[in-house]
mmCIF file of C-alpha atoms in Angstrom:
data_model
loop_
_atom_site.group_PDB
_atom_site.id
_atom_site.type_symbol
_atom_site.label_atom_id
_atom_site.label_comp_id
_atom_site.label_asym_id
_atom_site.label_seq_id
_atom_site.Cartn_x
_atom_site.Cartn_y
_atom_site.Cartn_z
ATOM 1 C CA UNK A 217 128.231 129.085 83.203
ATOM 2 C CA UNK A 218 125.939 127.750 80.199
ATOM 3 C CA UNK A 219 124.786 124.857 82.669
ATOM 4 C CA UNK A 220 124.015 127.538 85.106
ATOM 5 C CA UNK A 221 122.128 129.267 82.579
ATOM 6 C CA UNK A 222 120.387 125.975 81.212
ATOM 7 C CA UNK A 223 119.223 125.112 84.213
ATOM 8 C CA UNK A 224 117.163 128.189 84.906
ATOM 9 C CA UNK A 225 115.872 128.216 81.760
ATOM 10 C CA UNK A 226 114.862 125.103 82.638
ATOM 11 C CA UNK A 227 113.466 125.678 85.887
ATOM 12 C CA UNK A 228 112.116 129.010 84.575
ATOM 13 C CA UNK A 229 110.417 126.927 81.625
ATOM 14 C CA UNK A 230 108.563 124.617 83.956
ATOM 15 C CA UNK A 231 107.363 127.381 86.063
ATOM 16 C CA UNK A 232 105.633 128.884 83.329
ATOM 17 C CA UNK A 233 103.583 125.908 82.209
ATOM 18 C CA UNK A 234 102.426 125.225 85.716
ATOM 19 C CA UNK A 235 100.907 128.435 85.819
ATOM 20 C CA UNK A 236 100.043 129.938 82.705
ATOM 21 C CA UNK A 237 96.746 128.613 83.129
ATOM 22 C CA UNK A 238 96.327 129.798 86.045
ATOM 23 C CA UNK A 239 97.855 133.464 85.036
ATOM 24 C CA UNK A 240 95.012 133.233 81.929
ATOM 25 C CA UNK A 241 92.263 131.793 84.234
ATOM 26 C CA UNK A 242 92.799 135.394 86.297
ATOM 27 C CA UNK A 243 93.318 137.489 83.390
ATOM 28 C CA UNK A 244 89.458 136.366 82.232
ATOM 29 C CA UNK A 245 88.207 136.973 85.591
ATOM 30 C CA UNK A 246 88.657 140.751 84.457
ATOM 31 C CA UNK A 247 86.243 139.609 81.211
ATOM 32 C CA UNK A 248 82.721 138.966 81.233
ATOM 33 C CA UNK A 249 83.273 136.895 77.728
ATOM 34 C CA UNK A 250 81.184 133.662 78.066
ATOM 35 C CA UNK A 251 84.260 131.481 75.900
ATOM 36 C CA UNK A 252 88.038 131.690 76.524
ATOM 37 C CA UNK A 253 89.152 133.838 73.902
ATOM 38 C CA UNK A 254 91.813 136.520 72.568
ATOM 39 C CA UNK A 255 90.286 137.615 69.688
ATOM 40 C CA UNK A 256 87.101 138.869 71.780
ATOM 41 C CA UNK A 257 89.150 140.916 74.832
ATOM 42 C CA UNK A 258 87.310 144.131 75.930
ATOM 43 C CA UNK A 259 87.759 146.527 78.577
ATOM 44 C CA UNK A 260 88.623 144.837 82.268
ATOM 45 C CA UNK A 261 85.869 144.606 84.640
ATOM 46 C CA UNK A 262 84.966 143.539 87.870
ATOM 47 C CA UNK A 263 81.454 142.333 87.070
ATOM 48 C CA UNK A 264 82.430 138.668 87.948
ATOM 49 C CA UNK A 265 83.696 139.624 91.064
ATOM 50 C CA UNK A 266 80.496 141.476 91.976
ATOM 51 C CA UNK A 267 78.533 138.670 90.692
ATOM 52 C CA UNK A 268 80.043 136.305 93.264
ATOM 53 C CA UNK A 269 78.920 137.896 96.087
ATOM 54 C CA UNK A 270 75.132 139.099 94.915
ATOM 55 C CA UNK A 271 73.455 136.145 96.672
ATOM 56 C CA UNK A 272 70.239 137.505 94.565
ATOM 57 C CA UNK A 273 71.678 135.303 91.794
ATOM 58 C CA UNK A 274 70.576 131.685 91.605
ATOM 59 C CA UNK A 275 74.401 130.417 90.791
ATOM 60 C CA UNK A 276 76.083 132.591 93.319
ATOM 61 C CA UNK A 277 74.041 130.825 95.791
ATOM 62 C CA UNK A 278 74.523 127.394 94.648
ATOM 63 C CA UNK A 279 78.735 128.379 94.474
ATOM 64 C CA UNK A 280 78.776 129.274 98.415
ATOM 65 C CA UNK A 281 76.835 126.193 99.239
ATOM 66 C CA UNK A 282 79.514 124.142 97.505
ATOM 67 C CA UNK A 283 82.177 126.316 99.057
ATOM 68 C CA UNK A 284 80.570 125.837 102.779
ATOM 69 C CA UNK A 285 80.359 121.530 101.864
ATOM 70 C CA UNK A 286 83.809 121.774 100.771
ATOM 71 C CA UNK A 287 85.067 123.602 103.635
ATOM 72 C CA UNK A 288 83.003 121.582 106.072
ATOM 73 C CA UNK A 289 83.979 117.932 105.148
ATOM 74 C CA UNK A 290 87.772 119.423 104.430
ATOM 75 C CA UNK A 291 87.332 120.143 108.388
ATOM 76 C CA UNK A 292 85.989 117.351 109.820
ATOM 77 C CA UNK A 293 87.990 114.712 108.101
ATOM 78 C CA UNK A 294 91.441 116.296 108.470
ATOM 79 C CA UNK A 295 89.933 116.676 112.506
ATOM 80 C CA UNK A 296 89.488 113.081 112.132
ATOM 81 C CA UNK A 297 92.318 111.633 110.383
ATOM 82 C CA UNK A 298 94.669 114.029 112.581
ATOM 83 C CA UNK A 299 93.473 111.905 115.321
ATOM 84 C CA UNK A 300 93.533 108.562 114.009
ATOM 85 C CA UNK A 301 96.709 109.163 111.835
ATOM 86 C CA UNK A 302 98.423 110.539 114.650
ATOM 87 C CA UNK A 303 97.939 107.784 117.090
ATOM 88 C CA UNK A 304 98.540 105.160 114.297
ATOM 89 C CA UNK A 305 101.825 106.632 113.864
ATOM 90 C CA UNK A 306 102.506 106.507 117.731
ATOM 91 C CA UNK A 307 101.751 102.700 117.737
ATOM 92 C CA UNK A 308 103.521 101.586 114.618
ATOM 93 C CA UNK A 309 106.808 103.457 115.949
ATOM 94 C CA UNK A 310 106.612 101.835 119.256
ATOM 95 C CA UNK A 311 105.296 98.189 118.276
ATOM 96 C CA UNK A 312 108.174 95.419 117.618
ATOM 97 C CA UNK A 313 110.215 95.871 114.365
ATOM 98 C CA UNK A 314 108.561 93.464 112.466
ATOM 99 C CA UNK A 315 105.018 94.230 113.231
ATOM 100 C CA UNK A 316 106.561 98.020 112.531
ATOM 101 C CA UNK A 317 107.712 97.250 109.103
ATOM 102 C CA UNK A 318 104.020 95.250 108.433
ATOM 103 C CA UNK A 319 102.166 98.104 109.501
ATOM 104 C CA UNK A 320 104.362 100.628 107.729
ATOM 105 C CA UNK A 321 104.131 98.715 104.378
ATOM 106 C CA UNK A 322 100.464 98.924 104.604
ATOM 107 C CA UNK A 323 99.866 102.359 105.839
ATOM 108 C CA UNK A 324 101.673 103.251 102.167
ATOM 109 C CA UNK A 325 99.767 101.189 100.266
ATOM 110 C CA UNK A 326 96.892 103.808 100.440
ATOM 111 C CA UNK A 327 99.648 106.041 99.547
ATOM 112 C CA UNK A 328 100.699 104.913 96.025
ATOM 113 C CA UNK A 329 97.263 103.374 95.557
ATOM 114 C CA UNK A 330 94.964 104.194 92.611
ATOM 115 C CA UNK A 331 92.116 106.673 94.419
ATOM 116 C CA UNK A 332 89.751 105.386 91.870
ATOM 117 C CA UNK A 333 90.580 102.266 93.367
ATOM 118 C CA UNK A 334 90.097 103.313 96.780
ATOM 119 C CA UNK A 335 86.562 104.957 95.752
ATOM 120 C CA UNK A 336 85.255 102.100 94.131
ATOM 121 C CA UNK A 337 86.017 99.798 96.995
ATOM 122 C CA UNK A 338 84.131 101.802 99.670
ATOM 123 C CA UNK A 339 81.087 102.420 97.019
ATOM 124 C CA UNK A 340 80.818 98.514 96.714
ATOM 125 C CA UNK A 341 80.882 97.897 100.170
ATOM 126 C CA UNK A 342 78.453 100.469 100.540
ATOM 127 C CA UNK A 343 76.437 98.974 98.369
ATOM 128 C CA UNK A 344 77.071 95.557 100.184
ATOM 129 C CA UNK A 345 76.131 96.290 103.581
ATOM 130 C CA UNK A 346 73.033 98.396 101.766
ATOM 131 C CA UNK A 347 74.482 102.049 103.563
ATOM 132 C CA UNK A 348 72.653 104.785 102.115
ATOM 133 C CA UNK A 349 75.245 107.300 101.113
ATOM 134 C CA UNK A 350 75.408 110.596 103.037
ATOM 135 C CA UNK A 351 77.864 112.979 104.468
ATOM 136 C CA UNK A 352 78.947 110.212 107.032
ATOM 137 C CA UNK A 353 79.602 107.698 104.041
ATOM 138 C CA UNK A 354 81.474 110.699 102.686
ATOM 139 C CA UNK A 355 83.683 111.662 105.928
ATOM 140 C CA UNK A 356 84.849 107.800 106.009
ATOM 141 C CA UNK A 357 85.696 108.319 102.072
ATOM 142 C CA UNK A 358 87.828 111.926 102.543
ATOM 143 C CA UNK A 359 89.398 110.080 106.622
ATOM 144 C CA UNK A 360 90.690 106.544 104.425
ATOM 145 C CA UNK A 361 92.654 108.891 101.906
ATOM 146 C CA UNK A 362 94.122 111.131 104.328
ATOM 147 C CA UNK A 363 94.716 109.033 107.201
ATOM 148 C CA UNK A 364 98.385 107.866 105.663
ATOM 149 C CA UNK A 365 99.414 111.286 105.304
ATOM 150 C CA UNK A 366 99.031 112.244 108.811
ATOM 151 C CA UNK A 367 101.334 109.274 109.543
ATOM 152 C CA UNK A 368 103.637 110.039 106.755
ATOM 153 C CA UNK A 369 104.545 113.439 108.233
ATOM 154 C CA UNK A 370 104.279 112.185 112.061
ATOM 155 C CA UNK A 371 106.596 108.946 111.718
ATOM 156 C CA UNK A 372 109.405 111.372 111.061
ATOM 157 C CA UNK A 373 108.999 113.467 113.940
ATOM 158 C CA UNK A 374 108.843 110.392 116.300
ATOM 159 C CA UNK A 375 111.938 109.144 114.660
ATOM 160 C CA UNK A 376 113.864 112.476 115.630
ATOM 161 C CA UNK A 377 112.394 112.594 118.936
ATOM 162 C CA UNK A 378 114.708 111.282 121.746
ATOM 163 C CA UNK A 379 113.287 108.470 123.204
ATOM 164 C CA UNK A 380 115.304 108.502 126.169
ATOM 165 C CA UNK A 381 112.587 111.430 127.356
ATOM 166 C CA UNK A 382 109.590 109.464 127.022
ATOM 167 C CA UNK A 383 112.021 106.504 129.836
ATOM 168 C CA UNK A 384 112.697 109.860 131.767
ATOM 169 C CA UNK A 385 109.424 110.916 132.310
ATOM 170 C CA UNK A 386 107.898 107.079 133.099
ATOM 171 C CA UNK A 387 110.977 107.098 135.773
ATOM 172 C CA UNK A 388 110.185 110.226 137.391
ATOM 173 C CA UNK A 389 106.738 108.790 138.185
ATOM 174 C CA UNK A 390 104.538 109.469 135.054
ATOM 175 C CA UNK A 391 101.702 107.565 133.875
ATOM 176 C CA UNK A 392 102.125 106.473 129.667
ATOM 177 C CA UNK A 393 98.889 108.729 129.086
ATOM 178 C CA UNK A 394 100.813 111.740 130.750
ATOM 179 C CA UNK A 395 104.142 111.049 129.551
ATOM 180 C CA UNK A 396 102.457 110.720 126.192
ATOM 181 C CA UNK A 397 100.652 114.374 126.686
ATOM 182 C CA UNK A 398 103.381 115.897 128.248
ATOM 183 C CA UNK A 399 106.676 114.556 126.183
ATOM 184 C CA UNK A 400 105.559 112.856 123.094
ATOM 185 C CA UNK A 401 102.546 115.262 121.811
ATOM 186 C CA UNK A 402 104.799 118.528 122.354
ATOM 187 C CA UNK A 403 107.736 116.681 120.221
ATOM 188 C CA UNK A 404 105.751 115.861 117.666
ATOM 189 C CA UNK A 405 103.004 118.300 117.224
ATOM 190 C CA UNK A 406 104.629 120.151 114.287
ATOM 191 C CA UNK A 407 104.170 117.093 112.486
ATOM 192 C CA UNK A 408 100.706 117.029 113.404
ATOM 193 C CA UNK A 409 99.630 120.530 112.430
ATOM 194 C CA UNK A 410 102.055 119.377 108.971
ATOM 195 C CA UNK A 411 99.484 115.828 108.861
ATOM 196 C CA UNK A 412 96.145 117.929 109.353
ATOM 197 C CA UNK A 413 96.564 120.817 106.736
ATOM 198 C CA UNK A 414 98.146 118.346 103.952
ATOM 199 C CA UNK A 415 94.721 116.361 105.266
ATOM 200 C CA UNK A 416 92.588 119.624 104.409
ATOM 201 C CA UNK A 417 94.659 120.009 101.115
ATOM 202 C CA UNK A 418 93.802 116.552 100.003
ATOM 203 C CA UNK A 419 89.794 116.798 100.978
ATOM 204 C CA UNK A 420 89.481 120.444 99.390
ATOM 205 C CA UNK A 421 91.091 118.749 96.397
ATOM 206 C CA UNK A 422 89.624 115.736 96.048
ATOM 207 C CA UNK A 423 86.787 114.647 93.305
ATOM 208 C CA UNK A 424 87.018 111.187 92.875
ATOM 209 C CA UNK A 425 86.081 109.471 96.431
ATOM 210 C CA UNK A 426 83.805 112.654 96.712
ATOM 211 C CA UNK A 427 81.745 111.872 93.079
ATOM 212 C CA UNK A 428 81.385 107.625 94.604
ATOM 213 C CA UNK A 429 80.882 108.476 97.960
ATOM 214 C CA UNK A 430 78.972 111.477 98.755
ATOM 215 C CA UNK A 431 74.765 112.200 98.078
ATOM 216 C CA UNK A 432 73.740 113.443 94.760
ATOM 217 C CA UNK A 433 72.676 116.168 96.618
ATOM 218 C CA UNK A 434 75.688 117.209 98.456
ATOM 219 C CA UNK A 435 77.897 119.357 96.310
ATOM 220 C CA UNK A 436 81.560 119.765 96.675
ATOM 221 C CA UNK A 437 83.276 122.410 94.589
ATOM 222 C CA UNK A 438 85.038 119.958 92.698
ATOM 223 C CA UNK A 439 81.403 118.050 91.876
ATOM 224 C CA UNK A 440 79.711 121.094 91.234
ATOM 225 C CA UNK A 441 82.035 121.743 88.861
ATOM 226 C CA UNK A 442 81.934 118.638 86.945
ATOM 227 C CA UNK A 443 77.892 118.650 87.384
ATOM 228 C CA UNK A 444 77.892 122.392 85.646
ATOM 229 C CA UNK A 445 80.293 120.837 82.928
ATOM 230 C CA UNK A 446 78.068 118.342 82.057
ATOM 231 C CA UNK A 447 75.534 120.790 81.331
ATOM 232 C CA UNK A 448 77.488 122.925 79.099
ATOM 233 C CA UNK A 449 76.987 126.322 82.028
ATOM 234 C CA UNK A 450 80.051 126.905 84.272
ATOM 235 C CA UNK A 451 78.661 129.693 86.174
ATOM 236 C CA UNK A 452 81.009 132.318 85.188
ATOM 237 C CA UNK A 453 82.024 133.680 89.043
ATOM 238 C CA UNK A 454 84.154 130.663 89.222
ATOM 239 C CA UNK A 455 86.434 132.774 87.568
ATOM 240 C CA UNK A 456 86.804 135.193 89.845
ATOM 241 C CA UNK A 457 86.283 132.621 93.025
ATOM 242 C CA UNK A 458 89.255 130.514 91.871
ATOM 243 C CA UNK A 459 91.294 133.468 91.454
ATOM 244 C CA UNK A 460 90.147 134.677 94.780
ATOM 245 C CA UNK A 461 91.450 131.222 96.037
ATOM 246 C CA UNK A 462 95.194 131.689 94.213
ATOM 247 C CA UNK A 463 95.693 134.710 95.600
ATOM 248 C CA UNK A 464 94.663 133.682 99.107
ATOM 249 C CA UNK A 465 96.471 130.798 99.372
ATOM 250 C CA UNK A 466 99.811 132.844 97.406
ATOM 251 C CA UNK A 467 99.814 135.746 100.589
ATOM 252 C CA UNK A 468 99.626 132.690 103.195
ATOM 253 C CA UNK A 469 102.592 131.378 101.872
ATOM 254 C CA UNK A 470 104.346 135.022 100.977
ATOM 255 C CA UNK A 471 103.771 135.183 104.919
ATOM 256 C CA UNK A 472 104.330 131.607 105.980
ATOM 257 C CA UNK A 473 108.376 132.432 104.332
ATOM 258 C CA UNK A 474 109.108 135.512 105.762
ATOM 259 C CA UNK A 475 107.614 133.945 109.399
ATOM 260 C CA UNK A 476 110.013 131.451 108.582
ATOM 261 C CA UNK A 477 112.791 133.540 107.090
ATOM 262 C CA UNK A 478 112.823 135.829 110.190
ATOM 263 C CA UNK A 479 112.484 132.990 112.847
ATOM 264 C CA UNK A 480 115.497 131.277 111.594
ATOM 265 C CA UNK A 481 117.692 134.603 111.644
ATOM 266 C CA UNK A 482 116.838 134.854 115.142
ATOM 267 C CA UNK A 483 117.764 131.389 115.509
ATOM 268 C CA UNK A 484 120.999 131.806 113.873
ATOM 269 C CA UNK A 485 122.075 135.080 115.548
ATOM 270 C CA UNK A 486 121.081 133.510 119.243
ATOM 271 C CA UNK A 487 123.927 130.547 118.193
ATOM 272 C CA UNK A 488 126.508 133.561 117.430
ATOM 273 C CA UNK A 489 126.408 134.899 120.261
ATOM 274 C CA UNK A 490 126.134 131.862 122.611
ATOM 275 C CA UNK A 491 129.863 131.398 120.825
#
């Protein structure tokens, strides 16, 4: 019983300090208070929250621009690596087990890798083969860190995948490009969908590849940020946008569970009653 107790505390415990700051950041979006402070609380407002959509404002507009770069390479390089990582993973699963193990081994090197590492590299050999940097030096920066987790979550969908389909369908008379559309794709495209929003996650996220890779005048969120740092002015609608963003995000799960939740009680009642 005291275990049982201890470890929700626990759990309880580390759930608070993950989002405390988080829980303050959207009690101060209620605050038009320039610094972070207690002491200087007044009456709750939703100034900031006007503010970020008044496009009359000089930093409202520059926060949407950012908003529409993120969003836009978070797009095209999950697009990207979806492809790539997905057919990687379909050739590493079927190529011989020791070329398999090879490619595998590499494919997680990105994984565990140092980003800085990664971000440096590609701004060097930029700099080698004298590319000017742009939104297509960019893409390649966001597509070389996501492309392993697309075949992270693919590889384990192909490994649960009967094989003995993909023989059937060759047998009855299909080409490998249609057996590979019809029987392969289907089995695995859960893993796929899995691959390309962890791919968005990671882009939408991502600051270091983005500050060594990307134009000086190309502004993610996450560079615009540091940029506004820098000079001492964090436009204060970030407030409000990054609470806009929490809550977003916190309903798509709410209704990504109970989806889930529901779907598996139908599920479970269908096997009842086939007994």
């Amino acid at each position: 019983m005291v275990k049982k107790i201890l470890g929700k505390f626990y759990i309880y415990f580390i759930l608070l300090l993950m989002y405390l700051p988080i829980l303050v950041l959207i009690f101060f979006s209620f605050q038009e208070i320039v610094t972070i402070r207690f002491d200087a609380i007044s009456t709750p407002s939703f100034k900031l929250y006007v503010d970020l959509f008044d496009f009359s404002l000089r930093q409202t507009n520059e926060i949407w621009i950012a908003v529409l770069h993120t969003i836009e390479i978070a797009l095209a390089a999950a697009g990207v690596s979806t492809i790539i990582g997905t057919l990687g993973a379909i050739g590493i699963f079927y190529s011989r087990k020791r070329v398999r193990n090879v490619l595998n081994s590499i494919s997680n090197i990105s994984i565990v890798n140092a980003e800085i590492v990664t971000a440096l590299s590609l701004r060097i050999l930029y700099s080698f083969l004298d590319v000017k940097l742009s939104f297509f030096t960019l893409l390649i920066g966001h597509v070389v860190l996501t492309i392993p987790f697309v075949v992270l979550n693919v590889m384990p969908k192909l490994q649960q995948m009967d094989a003995n389909e993909y023989e059937a369908a060759l047998d009855l008379g299909a080409t490998p490009t249609k057996a590979l559309y019809k029987v392969v794709l289907p089995e695995i495209f859960p893993g796929i969908i899995s691959g390309f929003l962890l791919s968005v996650t990671l882009s939408l996220d991502d600051y270091i590849i983005t500050a060594y890779t990307s134009d000086t005048t190309f502004d993610t969120l996450s560079t615009y940020v540091y940029k506004s740092m820098v000079k001492k002015s964090v436009p204060l609608q970030f407030r409000s946008l990054t609470t806009i963003i929490f809550v977003s995000i916190l309903i798509g799960v709410v209704i990504y569970s109970i989806v889930h939740k529901r779907k598996d009680k139908k599920e479970r009642f269908k096997l009842e009653n086939s007994r």
